[in-house]
Amino acid sequence: MMDPKFIRNFSIIAHIDHGKSTLADSLMRITGAVAEREAKAQLLDNMELERERGITIKAQTVRLMYKADDGNTYQMNLIDTPGHVDFSYEVSRSLAACDGAVLVVDAAQGVEAQTLANVYLALENNLEVIPVLNKIDLPSADIEGTKQQIEDAIGIDCSDAILASAKEMIGIKDILEAVVKKVPPPTADRTLPLRAMIFDSWFDAYQGVVVLCRLVDGQVKKGDRIKFMQGTQEYEVLKLGTYTPFPKEEQELGAGEVGFFICGIKDIREVKVGDTVTHSKKGATEPLPGFKRITPMVFSGIFPVVASDYEQVRDALDKLILNDSSLTFEVEKSAALGFGYRCGFLGLLHMEIVQERLEREFGLNLITTAPTVVYKVKGTDGKEFEIENPAFLPDPTQIEWMAEPYVKVTVHTPPEFIGSILKLCEDKRGVQLKMDYINDRKVIIEYKLPLNEMVMDFYDRLKSISKGYASMEYEFLSFEESDLVKLDILINGEPVDALSLIVHRSKAVPRGKMLTEKMRELIPRQQYQVAIQAAIGGKIVARETLSAIRKDVTAKCYGGDISRKRKLLEKQKEGKKRMKQIGQVEVPQEAFLAILKVED
């Protein structure tokens, strides 16, 4: 085991696309963790989805051995973190296991929205932050301007910021030296009872649950009996190891180190991220402070297309929750879609990623309903409760008031897009809080927005009107009373519960109109006429009619008496009437997603 004074636990934080994964690759190459033949771009982004989208979703760890200029060899535990706002929970977990952070800022782009959010998380955890300007080899890099921006926006001294280019391997050694000099070694006492904090875990089909942890006190050996402080069972450590970045078995791990262990745990509910691991005999009594639970902001129903896949969806969600504890789910029943699950997510990208992982990694075929947010409702009987599914909203006569969540949205944008961004925020019932010109290339706009307007398509539209240049972050502010109504979609007089949504009264009629028009395009024509209506309570506010497919029954009558043709048409009409009474309209998956794309 390494002496704690030669251990450095650090992470890399940055905005999306500022070169975080590339820098991790360069650090692994320069310390010899990966041979040239094994090196590939974004080595740590090993999930197919991460490589495809070019983003980091899961935090990964690597142990690097580095011989510093002072002649000592240091054990560097690098914890790679995601950069997107929806994965800030992943970031907070990873930072809780570190003592320092390397802040990577793109010298051409400057400080972006997510840079700030992640730095504040690092400062909250009292980490030593080392500023690094990446991509200095680009012709558009503005080194002095970016330093100034970091000092103004974050307040970190940048006089000795490291200039680097992860791609060209410039300044990589300087970063490692800075980590050795500036990041404090972990405070670790190996004589105390074992305490290790779990900051990630996942399910391996062959070995059971793999637990990733940072040891704070004591030490653990292969064969030790351990227990989780929030769990009930005891386990034997069957395998111990570290990632270098490929798994490497160890006989023991000591305080200050980061590693993984496997105990053949089959019940995934036993392992909770943020829990403390200790020995089952003579173990610690006080658990480590975990990290704050993050509450889901966006809810959506996930239903299997084939009803018999219901159990498989549950198993898949259980396995995902293991390494994404910000995801929540509960059983939901829908008249239109049968049994499924109501899932809670941190944001829209999180929802998209979870849905894609369910479909890819577990081979499921799913229908996802439109996302909604949590509302607070006070009934006429004086009781207050929260509601996240529009189907459970009581009758309007039993509601005294309803409140919706508001968020503070901070948008960083070049000045030429200000007009269209302000219009977008006004359309979404936003209230402007402030607008600051940082320099002639960057403006920060703050708005207070209702979250339910934001979950629909705000991010997509912001990106399209700013040609991809604007970046944003948001934080929850409070619940405020609003004039909200439930908008139902009826097909042939029958409400489709999975399509109902809660909207502001001022937007209900236009939204209803757009939805019925969209449904008319998407629902396939039937043998009989189909009425598509939008209703608020008992009042119909919009209607579209899908005309019937009509067989030409008079084709074989040429010439002859008109009454003969009429008789055939009457007979057809009777048949259509009968079909309409028993007819069931099949609503395709696209129709459920139309709610999202309705304002295009």
Coordinates of C-alpha atoms in Angstrom, one line a residue:
M1 CA 0.0 0.0 0.0
M2 CA 1.1 3.5 -0.8
D3 CA 1.9 6.0 2.0
P4 CA -1.0 8.5 2.1
K5 CA 1.3 11.5 1.7
F6 CA 2.1 10.2 -1.8
I7 CA -1.5 9.9 -2.9
R8 CA -3.4 12.5 -4.8
N9 CA -7.2 12.2 -5.5
F10 CA -8.4 14.6 -8.1
S11 CA -11.0 15.1 -10.8
I12 CA -11.3 17.0 -14.0
I13 CA -14.3 19.4 -14.3
A14 CA -15.3 21.3 -17.4
H15 CA -18.1 22.4 -19.6
I16 CA -19.2 19.9 -22.4
D17 CA -16.7 19.8 -25.2
H18 CA -13.9 21.7 -23.5
G19 CA -11.6 18.7 -23.8
K20 CA -12.0 16.9 -20.5
S21 CA -12.0 13.3 -21.9
T22 CA -9.1 14.1 -24.3
L23 CA -7.1 15.5 -21.3
A24 CA -7.8 12.3 -19.4
D25 CA -6.5 10.3 -22.4
S26 CA -3.3 12.4 -22.5
L27 CA -2.7 12.0 -18.7
M28 CA -3.0 8.2 -19.1
R29 CA -0.6 8.2 -22.0
I30 CA 2.1 10.4 -20.4
T31 CA 2.1 8.3 -17.2
G32 CA 2.2 5.1 -19.2
A33 CA -1.1 3.8 -17.9
V34 CA -2.1 2.8 -21.5
A35 CA 0.3 1.6 -24.1
E36 CA 0.2 3.3 -27.5
R37 CA -1.5 0.2 -29.0
E38 CA -4.3 0.4 -26.4
A39 CA -4.9 4.1 -26.6
K40 CA -8.0 5.3 -28.3
A41 CA -9.8 8.6 -28.2
Q42 CA -12.1 9.0 -25.1
L43 CA -10.8 5.8 -23.6
L44 CA -12.8 6.3 -20.4
D45 CA -16.1 6.9 -22.2
N46 CA -16.6 3.2 -22.6
M47 CA -20.4 3.2 -22.9
E48 CA -21.4 3.0 -26.5
L49 CA -23.9 5.9 -26.0
E50 CA -21.1 8.1 -24.6
R51 CA -18.8 7.5 -27.6
E52 CA -21.7 8.1 -30.0
R53 CA -22.8 11.4 -28.5
G54 CA -19.3 12.5 -27.5
I55 CA -20.4 13.2 -23.9
T56 CA -19.4 11.7 -20.6
I57 CA -22.4 10.2 -18.8
K58 CA -20.8 8.0 -16.1
A59 CA -18.0 9.0 -13.8
Q60 CA -14.9 6.7 -14.3
T61 CA -11.8 6.3 -12.2
V62 CA -8.1 5.6 -13.1
R63 CA -5.1 5.0 -11.0
L64 CA -2.0 6.7 -12.5
M65 CA 1.5 6.2 -11.2
Y66 CA 3.6 9.3 -11.8
K67 CA 7.3 10.0 -11.0
A68 CA 7.5 13.7 -10.1
D69 CA 10.4 16.1 -10.5
D70 CA 11.1 15.8 -6.8
G71 CA 12.1 12.1 -7.4
N72 CA 9.1 10.6 -5.6
T73 CA 6.5 8.4 -7.2
Y74 CA 2.9 9.5 -6.6
Q75 CA -0.3 7.5 -6.9
M76 CA -2.8 9.7 -8.7
N77 CA -6.4 8.7 -8.6
L78 CA -8.2 10.5 -11.4
I79 CA -12.0 10.6 -11.3
D80 CA -13.4 11.6 -14.7
T81 CA -16.7 13.5 -14.3
P82 CA -19.6 14.4 -16.8
G83 CA -20.0 18.0 -17.9
H84 CA -23.7 18.2 -18.6
V85 CA -26.2 20.0 -16.3
D86 CA -28.4 16.8 -16.1
F87 CA -25.5 14.8 -14.6
S88 CA -24.5 17.3 -11.9
Y89 CA -25.4 14.6 -9.3
E90 CA -22.7 12.4 -10.8
V91 CA -20.3 15.3 -10.5
S92 CA -21.2 16.0 -6.8
R93 CA -20.6 12.3 -6.0
S94 CA -17.3 12.2 -7.7
L95 CA -16.1 15.4 -6.1
A96 CA -17.0 14.1 -2.6
A97 CA -14.3 11.4 -3.2
C98 CA -11.6 14.0 -4.3
D99 CA -9.3 16.5 -2.6
G100 CA -8.7 18.7 -5.6
A101 CA -10.0 19.5 -9.1
V102 CA -8.5 20.5 -12.4
L103 CA -10.7 23.1 -14.0
V104 CA -10.5 22.9 -17.8
V105 CA -11.6 25.9 -19.8
D106 CA -11.5 26.1 -23.5
A107 CA -9.3 29.1 -24.4
A108 CA -11.3 29.8 -27.5
Q109 CA -14.8 29.5 -25.9
G110 CA -14.1 31.0 -22.5
V111 CA -16.1 30.4 -19.4
E112 CA -19.4 28.6 -20.1
A113 CA -22.5 28.0 -18.0
Q114 CA -21.7 24.5 -16.9
T115 CA -18.1 25.5 -16.0
L116 CA -19.5 27.8 -13.2
A117 CA -22.0 25.2 -11.9
N118 CA -19.2 22.5 -11.6
V119 CA -16.7 24.9 -10.0
Y120 CA -19.2 25.9 -7.3
L121 CA -19.8 22.2 -6.5
A122 CA -16.0 21.8 -6.2
L123 CA -15.7 24.9 -3.9
E124 CA -18.6 23.7 -1.8
N125 CA -16.6 20.5 -1.2
N126 CA -13.5 22.7 -0.2
L127 CA -11.4 21.3 -3.0
E128 CA -8.2 22.9 -4.3
V129 CA -9.0 24.1 -7.9
I130 CA -6.2 24.3 -10.5
P131 CA -7.2 26.3 -13.6
V132 CA -6.0 25.0 -17.0
L133 CA -6.6 26.7 -20.3
N134 CA -7.0 24.0 -22.9
K135 CA -6.8 24.2 -26.8
I136 CA -4.2 27.0 -26.8
D137 CA -3.1 25.7 -30.2
L138 CA -6.3 26.9 -31.8
P139 CA -5.9 30.1 -33.9
S140 CA -9.0 31.5 -32.1
A141 CA -7.6 31.0 -28.6
D142 CA -7.8 34.2 -26.5
I143 CA -5.5 33.3 -23.5
E144 CA -5.5 36.7 -21.7
G145 CA -9.2 37.2 -22.2
T146 CA -10.1 33.8 -20.9
K147 CA -7.9 34.3 -17.8
Q148 CA -9.7 37.5 -17.1
Q149 CA -13.1 35.8 -17.5
I150 CA -12.2 33.1 -15.0
E151 CA -11.0 35.7 -12.5
D152 CA -14.2 37.8 -13.0
A153 CA -16.7 35.0 -13.1
I154 CA -15.3 32.5 -10.6
G155 CA -12.8 34.6 -8.6
I156 CA -9.9 32.1 -8.9
D157 CA -6.4 33.6 -9.3
C158 CA -5.2 32.8 -12.9
S159 CA -1.7 34.3 -12.8
D160 CA -0.2 30.9 -12.9
A161 CA -2.9 29.1 -14.9
I162 CA -1.5 26.2 -16.9
L163 CA -1.6 26.6 -20.7
A164 CA -2.3 23.2 -22.4
S165 CA -3.4 21.4 -25.4
A166 CA -4.7 17.9 -24.6
K167 CA -4.7 16.9 -28.2
E168 CA -1.1 18.1 -28.9
M169 CA 0.1 16.8 -25.5
I170 CA 1.3 20.4 -24.6
G171 CA 1.4 21.2 -20.8
I172 CA 0.3 17.8 -19.6
K173 CA 3.4 17.3 -17.4
D174 CA 2.8 20.8 -15.9
I175 CA -0.7 19.7 -14.9
L176 CA 0.6 16.6 -13.1
E177 CA 3.2 18.7 -11.3
A178 CA 0.6 21.2 -10.2
V179 CA -1.6 18.3 -8.9
V180 CA 1.4 17.0 -6.9
K181 CA 2.2 20.5 -5.5
K182 CA -1.3 22.0 -4.9
V183 CA -3.7 19.2 -4.2
P184 CA -3.4 18.2 -0.5
P185 CA -2.7 14.5 0.3
P186 CA -5.8 12.7 1.8
T187 CA -6.1 12.8 5.6
A188 CA -6.1 9.1 6.2
D189 CA -5.6 7.1 9.4
R190 CA -5.1 3.4 8.7
T191 CA -5.3 2.4 12.4
L192 CA -9.0 3.4 12.7
P193 CA -11.9 1.0 11.9
L194 CA -12.6 0.8 8.2
R195 CA -14.8 3.5 6.6
A196 CA -15.2 3.7 2.8
M197 CA -17.6 5.9 0.9
I198 CA -19.4 4.3 -2.1
F199 CA -19.6 6.8 -5.0
D200 CA -20.6 4.5 -7.8
S201 CA -21.7 0.9 -8.4
W202 CA -23.0 -1.1 -11.3
F203 CA -24.3 -4.6 -12.1
D204 CA -22.0 -7.2 -13.8
A205 CA -23.9 -10.2 -15.1
Y206 CA -21.1 -12.6 -14.0
Q207 CA -19.8 -11.1 -10.7
G208 CA -22.9 -9.4 -9.3
V209 CA -22.6 -5.8 -8.0
V210 CA -19.3 -4.0 -8.5
V211 CA -18.8 -1.2 -5.8
L212 CA -16.5 1.7 -6.4
C213 CA -15.4 3.5 -3.2
R214 CA -12.9 5.9 -1.6
L215 CA -11.4 4.6 1.6
V216 CA -11.4 7.3 4.3
D217 CA -10.2 5.4 7.4
G218 CA -8.7 2.0 8.0
Q219 CA -7.9 -0.7 5.4
V220 CA -9.6 -3.6 3.7
K221 CA -8.2 -7.0 2.6
K222 CA -9.4 -9.7 0.4
G223 CA -11.5 -12.1 2.4
D224 CA -12.6 -9.5 5.0
R225 CA -16.3 -9.6 6.2
I226 CA -17.9 -6.2 5.6
K227 CA -21.3 -4.6 5.8
F228 CA -23.1 -1.5 4.4
M229 CA -24.2 0.9 7.2
Q230 CA -27.6 1.4 5.6
G231 CA -28.1 -2.3 4.7
T232 CA -28.7 -5.4 6.9
Q233 CA -26.5 -8.1 5.4
E234 CA -22.8 -9.0 5.8
Y235 CA -20.6 -10.0 2.9
E236 CA -17.2 -11.4 2.2
V237 CA -14.8 -9.4 0.0
L238 CA -14.1 -11.8 -2.9
K239 CA -12.2 -9.5 -5.1
L240 CA -10.4 -6.1 -4.6
G241 CA -8.8 -3.9 -7.2
T242 CA -8.2 -0.7 -8.9
Y243 CA -8.6 0.6 -12.5
T244 CA -5.5 1.5 -14.3
P245 CA -7.7 2.0 -16.5
F246 CA -8.2 -1.7 -16.9
P247 CA -9.2 -3.7 -13.8
K248 CA -6.2 -4.8 -11.8
E249 CA -6.6 -7.1 -8.7
E250 CA -5.0 -6.0 -5.3
Q251 CA -4.7 -7.9 -2.1
E252 CA -5.5 -4.9 0.1
L253 CA -6.5 -1.2 -0.1
G254 CA -5.7 1.4 2.5
A255 CA -7.2 4.7 3.6
G256 CA -6.8 7.5 1.0
E257 CA -7.0 5.1 -1.9
V258 CA -9.8 4.6 -4.5
G259 CA -10.7 1.2 -5.7
F260 CA -13.4 -1.4 -6.3
F261 CA -14.6 -4.5 -4.5
I262 CA -16.9 -7.4 -5.4
C263 CA -18.7 -9.5 -2.9
G264 CA -21.0 -11.5 -5.2
I265 CA -24.0 -9.4 -4.2
K266 CA -27.0 -10.4 -6.2
D267 CA -29.6 -8.2 -4.5
I268 CA -29.0 -4.8 -6.0
R269 CA -31.2 -2.9 -3.5
E270 CA -28.5 -3.6 -0.8
V271 CA -26.0 -1.2 -2.3
K272 CA -26.8 2.5 -2.1
V273 CA -24.5 5.2 -3.5
G274 CA -23.4 7.5 -0.7
D275 CA -23.5 4.7 1.9
T276 CA -20.5 3.9 4.1
V277 CA -18.8 0.5 4.1
T278 CA -17.2 -0.9 7.3
H279 CA -16.1 -4.2 8.8
S280 CA -18.9 -6.4 10.2
K281 CA -17.0 -7.0 13.5
K282 CA -15.3 -4.0 15.3
G283 CA -16.6 -1.7 12.5
A284 CA -17.1 2.0 12.6
T285 CA -20.2 3.4 14.4
E286 CA -20.5 6.8 12.7
P287 CA -21.2 6.8 8.9
L288 CA -19.4 9.3 6.6
P289 CA -21.5 12.3 5.6
G290 CA -22.9 11.3 2.2
F291 CA -23.9 13.8 -0.5
K292 CA -27.2 15.6 -0.7
R293 CA -30.0 13.7 -2.3
I294 CA -31.1 15.3 -5.5
T295 CA -34.8 15.4 -6.1
P296 CA -36.0 14.5 -9.6
M297 CA -37.6 17.5 -11.5
V298 CA -39.0 15.9 -14.6
F299 CA -41.4 12.9 -14.6
S300 CA -42.5 10.7 -17.5
G301 CA -44.3 7.4 -17.9
I302 CA -42.3 4.4 -19.4
F303 CA -44.5 1.6 -20.7
P304 CA -43.5 -1.6 -22.5
V305 CA -45.0 -1.9 -26.0
V306 CA -45.6 -5.6 -25.3
A307 CA -47.4 -6.0 -22.0
S308 CA -45.6 -9.2 -21.1
D309 CA -42.2 -7.2 -21.0
Y310 CA -43.4 -5.5 -17.8
E311 CA -41.2 -7.5 -15.4
Q312 CA -38.1 -7.1 -17.7
V313 CA -38.6 -3.3 -17.6
R314 CA -38.6 -3.5 -13.8
D315 CA -35.3 -5.5 -13.7
A316 CA -33.7 -3.1 -16.2
L317 CA -34.7 0.0 -14.1
D318 CA -33.4 -1.7 -10.9
K319 CA -30.0 -2.3 -12.6
L320 CA -29.9 1.3 -13.9
I321 CA -30.7 2.8 -10.5
L322 CA -27.7 1.0 -9.1
N323 CA -25.3 3.4 -10.8
D324 CA -27.7 6.3 -11.3
S325 CA -29.3 6.9 -8.0
S326 CA -30.9 10.1 -9.1
L327 CA -33.4 8.1 -11.1
T328 CA -36.6 7.1 -9.3
F329 CA -39.6 5.0 -10.4
E330 CA -42.9 3.7 -9.2
V331 CA -45.6 1.6 -10.8
E332 CA -48.2 3.4 -13.0
K333 CA -51.4 2.1 -14.7
S334 CA -52.8 3.8 -17.7
A335 CA -56.1 2.9 -19.4
A336 CA -54.5 3.5 -22.8
L337 CA -51.1 1.9 -22.3
G338 CA -51.6 -0.7 -19.6
F339 CA -49.0 -1.2 -16.8
G340 CA -45.8 0.7 -16.8
Y341 CA -43.6 2.9 -14.5
R342 CA -43.6 6.6 -13.6
C343 CA -40.0 7.6 -13.7
G344 CA -38.4 10.7 -12.2
F345 CA -35.4 12.4 -13.9
L346 CA -33.1 15.3 -13.3
G347 CA -33.8 16.8 -16.7
L348 CA -34.6 16.1 -20.3
L349 CA -31.1 14.8 -21.4
H350 CA -31.1 12.5 -18.4
M351 CA -34.6 11.2 -19.5
E352 CA -33.4 10.7 -23.1
I353 CA -30.2 8.8 -21.9
V354 CA -32.1 6.6 -19.6
Q355 CA -34.6 5.7 -22.3
E356 CA -31.9 4.9 -24.8
R357 CA -29.9 2.8 -22.3
L358 CA -33.1 0.8 -21.5
E359 CA -33.7 0.2 -25.2
R360 CA -30.0 -0.6 -26.0
E361 CA -28.5 -2.3 -23.0
F362 CA -31.6 -4.4 -22.2
G363 CA -33.2 -4.7 -25.6
L364 CA -36.6 -3.3 -24.6
N365 CA -39.2 -1.8 -26.8
L366 CA -40.8 1.2 -24.9
I367 CA -43.4 4.0 -25.2
T368 CA -42.5 7.1 -23.3
T369 CA -45.2 9.7 -22.4
A370 CA -44.7 13.4 -22.4
P371 CA -42.6 14.7 -19.5
T372 CA -44.4 16.6 -16.7
V373 CA -43.2 18.3 -13.5
V374 CA -44.4 18.2 -9.9
Y375 CA -47.3 20.5 -9.0
K376 CA -48.5 21.4 -5.5
V377 CA -52.3 21.3 -5.1
K378 CA -54.4 22.6 -2.2
G379 CA -57.9 21.0 -2.1
T380 CA -61.0 22.7 -0.9
D381 CA -60.8 20.4 2.2
G382 CA -57.6 22.3 3.2
K383 CA -55.2 19.4 2.4
E384 CA -52.0 20.0 0.5
F385 CA -50.5 17.4 -1.7
E386 CA -48.0 17.0 -4.6
I387 CA -49.0 15.6 -8.0
E388 CA -46.7 14.5 -10.9
N389 CA -49.2 12.8 -13.1
P390 CA -51.9 14.9 -14.7
A391 CA -54.2 11.8 -14.6
F392 CA -54.5 12.1 -10.8
L393 CA -55.5 15.8 -10.8
P394 CA -58.8 16.1 -8.9
D395 CA -62.0 17.8 -10.3
P396 CA -61.5 21.6 -10.7
T397 CA -64.3 22.2 -8.2
Q398 CA -62.2 20.4 -5.5
I399 CA -59.1 22.6 -6.0
E400 CA -58.5 25.8 -4.0
W401 CA -55.2 26.6 -5.7
M402 CA -52.3 25.1 -7.7
A403 CA -48.6 26.0 -7.6
E404 CA -45.9 25.1 -10.1
P405 CA -42.1 25.0 -9.8
Y406 CA -40.1 28.0 -11.0
V407 CA -36.4 27.8 -11.9
K408 CA -33.7 30.4 -12.4
V409 CA -32.2 29.9 -15.9
T410 CA -28.8 31.4 -16.7
V411 CA -28.0 31.6 -20.4
H412 CA -24.5 32.5 -21.7
T413 CA -24.7 33.7 -25.3
P414 CA -22.9 35.8 -27.9
P415 CA -24.6 39.2 -28.2
E416 CA -26.1 38.7 -31.7
F417 CA -28.7 36.2 -30.4
I418 CA -30.0 38.3 -27.5
G419 CA -33.2 39.4 -29.3
S420 CA -34.4 35.9 -30.2
I421 CA -33.4 34.5 -26.8
L422 CA -35.4 37.2 -24.9
K423 CA -38.4 36.5 -27.1
L424 CA -38.1 32.7 -26.4
C425 CA -38.0 33.4 -22.7
E426 CA -41.0 35.8 -22.9
D427 CA -43.0 33.2 -24.9
K428 CA -42.3 30.7 -22.0
R429 CA -43.8 33.1 -19.4
G430 CA -40.4 34.1 -18.2
V431 CA -39.5 37.1 -16.0
Q432 CA -36.1 38.7 -16.7
L433 CA -33.9 39.0 -13.6
K434 CA -30.7 40.5 -15.0
M435 CA -28.5 40.8 -18.1
D436 CA -24.7 41.4 -17.9
Y437 CA -22.2 42.1 -20.7
I438 CA -19.1 40.2 -19.8
N439 CA -17.1 41.3 -22.8
D440 CA -18.0 42.1 -26.5
R441 CA -18.3 38.4 -27.2
K442 CA -20.4 37.2 -24.3
V443 CA -23.6 38.1 -22.4
I444 CA -25.1 36.4 -19.4
I445 CA -29.0 36.6 -19.2
E446 CA -30.9 35.4 -16.1
Y447 CA -34.5 34.6 -16.3
K448 CA -37.1 33.2 -13.9
L449 CA -39.1 30.5 -15.8
P450 CA -41.8 28.0 -15.0
L451 CA -40.2 24.5 -15.2
N452 CA -43.2 23.0 -17.1
E453 CA -42.5 25.5 -20.0
M454 CA -38.9 24.5 -19.9
V455 CA -39.2 20.8 -20.0
M456 CA -41.1 20.8 -23.2
D457 CA -38.6 22.1 -25.8
F458 CA -36.8 25.1 -24.3
Y459 CA -33.3 23.6 -24.6
D460 CA -33.8 22.5 -28.2
R461 CA -35.1 25.8 -29.3
L462 CA -32.4 27.7 -27.4
K463 CA -29.8 25.7 -29.3
S464 CA -31.4 26.2 -32.7
I465 CA -32.0 30.0 -32.4
S466 CA -28.4 30.5 -31.1
K467 CA -26.9 28.2 -33.8
G468 CA -25.6 26.1 -30.9
Y469 CA -23.6 28.9 -29.3
A470 CA -25.8 29.6 -26.2
S471 CA -25.3 27.4 -23.1
M472 CA -27.5 27.2 -20.1
E473 CA -27.8 25.9 -16.6
Y474 CA -30.8 26.1 -14.2
E475 CA -31.5 25.8 -10.5
F476 CA -34.8 25.3 -8.6
L477 CA -36.2 28.5 -7.0
S478 CA -39.6 27.9 -5.5
F479 CA -43.2 26.9 -6.0
E480 CA -45.6 29.7 -7.0
E481 CA -49.3 29.8 -7.4
S482 CA -50.5 29.8 -11.1
D483 CA -53.7 29.6 -13.0
L484 CA -53.3 26.0 -14.3
V485 CA -55.8 23.7 -16.0
K486 CA -55.8 20.1 -17.2
L487 CA -56.0 19.7 -20.9
D488 CA -57.5 16.3 -22.0
I489 CA -57.3 14.8 -25.4
L490 CA -60.4 12.8 -26.4
I491 CA -60.4 10.3 -29.3
N492 CA -64.0 9.4 -30.2
G493 CA -65.2 10.8 -26.9
E494 CA -62.8 8.6 -24.9
P495 CA -60.0 10.5 -22.9
V496 CA -56.5 9.1 -23.5
D497 CA -55.0 9.5 -20.1
A498 CA -51.4 9.2 -21.3
L499 CA -51.9 12.3 -23.5
S500 CA -53.4 14.6 -20.9
L501 CA -51.2 17.5 -19.6
I502 CA -51.3 20.4 -17.2
V503 CA -50.9 23.8 -18.9
H504 CA -51.4 27.5 -18.0
R505 CA -54.9 28.7 -18.8
S506 CA -53.6 31.4 -21.2
K507 CA -51.9 28.6 -23.3
A508 CA -54.5 25.9 -23.1
V509 CA -56.6 26.8 -26.2
P510 CA -53.7 27.3 -28.6
R511 CA -51.9 24.2 -27.2
G512 CA -55.2 22.1 -27.6
K513 CA -55.6 23.3 -31.2
M514 CA -52.0 22.5 -32.1
L515 CA -52.2 19.1 -30.5
T516 CA -55.5 18.0 -32.2
E517 CA -54.0 19.1 -35.6
K518 CA -50.9 17.1 -34.9
M519 CA -52.9 14.0 -33.9
R520 CA -54.9 14.2 -37.0
E521 CA -51.7 13.9 -39.1
L522 CA -50.3 11.0 -37.0
I523 CA -53.3 8.7 -36.2
P524 CA -53.9 6.3 -39.2
R525 CA -57.3 6.6 -40.9
Q526 CA -59.9 4.0 -39.9
Q527 CA -62.9 2.5 -41.6
Y528 CA -65.0 5.0 -39.8
Q529 CA -64.8 8.7 -38.9
V530 CA -62.7 9.6 -35.8
A531 CA -63.2 12.7 -33.7
I532 CA -60.1 14.1 -32.1
Q533 CA -60.9 16.7 -29.4
A534 CA -59.1 18.8 -26.8
A535 CA -61.1 19.5 -23.6
I536 CA -60.7 21.5 -20.4
G537 CA -63.1 19.9 -17.9
G538 CA -66.4 19.5 -19.8
K539 CA -65.6 22.2 -22.3
I540 CA -64.3 21.2 -25.8
V541 CA -61.8 23.8 -26.9
A542 CA -60.6 22.3 -30.2
R543 CA -61.7 19.5 -32.6
E544 CA -60.3 17.9 -35.7
T545 CA -62.1 15.1 -37.7
L546 CA -60.2 12.2 -39.3
S547 CA -62.4 11.2 -42.2
A548 CA -63.1 7.5 -42.9
I549 CA -61.4 5.3 -45.5
R550 CA -64.4 4.6 -47.8
K551 CA -64.6 1.6 -50.0
D552 CA -66.3 2.4 -53.3
V553 CA -69.4 0.0 -53.0
T554 CA -71.1 1.4 -56.0
A555 CA -68.3 0.5 -58.4
K556 CA -70.1 -2.5 -59.8
C557 CA -73.3 -0.5 -60.6
Y558 CA -73.0 1.2 -63.9
G559 CA -76.2 2.8 -65.3
G560 CA -79.5 1.5 -63.8
D561 CA -81.7 3.0 -61.2
I562 CA -80.3 5.5 -58.6
S563 CA -82.2 3.8 -55.8
R564 CA -80.0 0.8 -56.2
K565 CA -76.9 2.8 -55.6
R566 CA -78.5 4.6 -52.7
K567 CA -79.4 1.2 -51.1
L568 CA -75.8 0.1 -51.2
L569 CA -74.6 3.4 -49.7
E570 CA -77.2 3.2 -46.9
K571 CA -76.1 -0.3 -46.1
Q572 CA -72.5 0.8 -45.9
K573 CA -73.5 3.7 -43.6
E574 CA -75.1 1.3 -41.2
G575 CA -72.0 -0.9 -41.1
K576 CA -69.8 2.1 -40.4
K577 CA -72.1 3.2 -37.5
R578 CA -71.8 -0.3 -36.0
M579 CA -68.0 -0.2 -36.4
K580 CA -67.8 3.2 -34.7
Q581 CA -69.5 1.9 -31.6
I582 CA -67.1 -1.0 -31.1
G583 CA -64.1 0.4 -32.9
Q584 CA -60.8 1.0 -31.1
V585 CA -58.4 3.5 -32.5
E586 CA -54.7 2.5 -32.3
V587 CA -52.6 5.5 -31.4
P588 CA -49.0 5.3 -32.6
Q589 CA -45.9 6.0 -30.4
E590 CA -45.2 9.3 -32.4
A591 CA -48.5 10.7 -31.1
F592 CA -47.3 10.5 -27.5
L593 CA -44.1 12.4 -28.5
A594 CA -46.1 14.9 -30.5
I595 CA -46.8 16.8 -27.3
L596 CA -43.1 17.7 -27.1
K597 CA -42.7 18.8 -30.6
V598 CA -46.0 20.7 -30.9
E599 CA -44.5 24.2 -31.2
D600 CA -42.2 23.5 -34.1

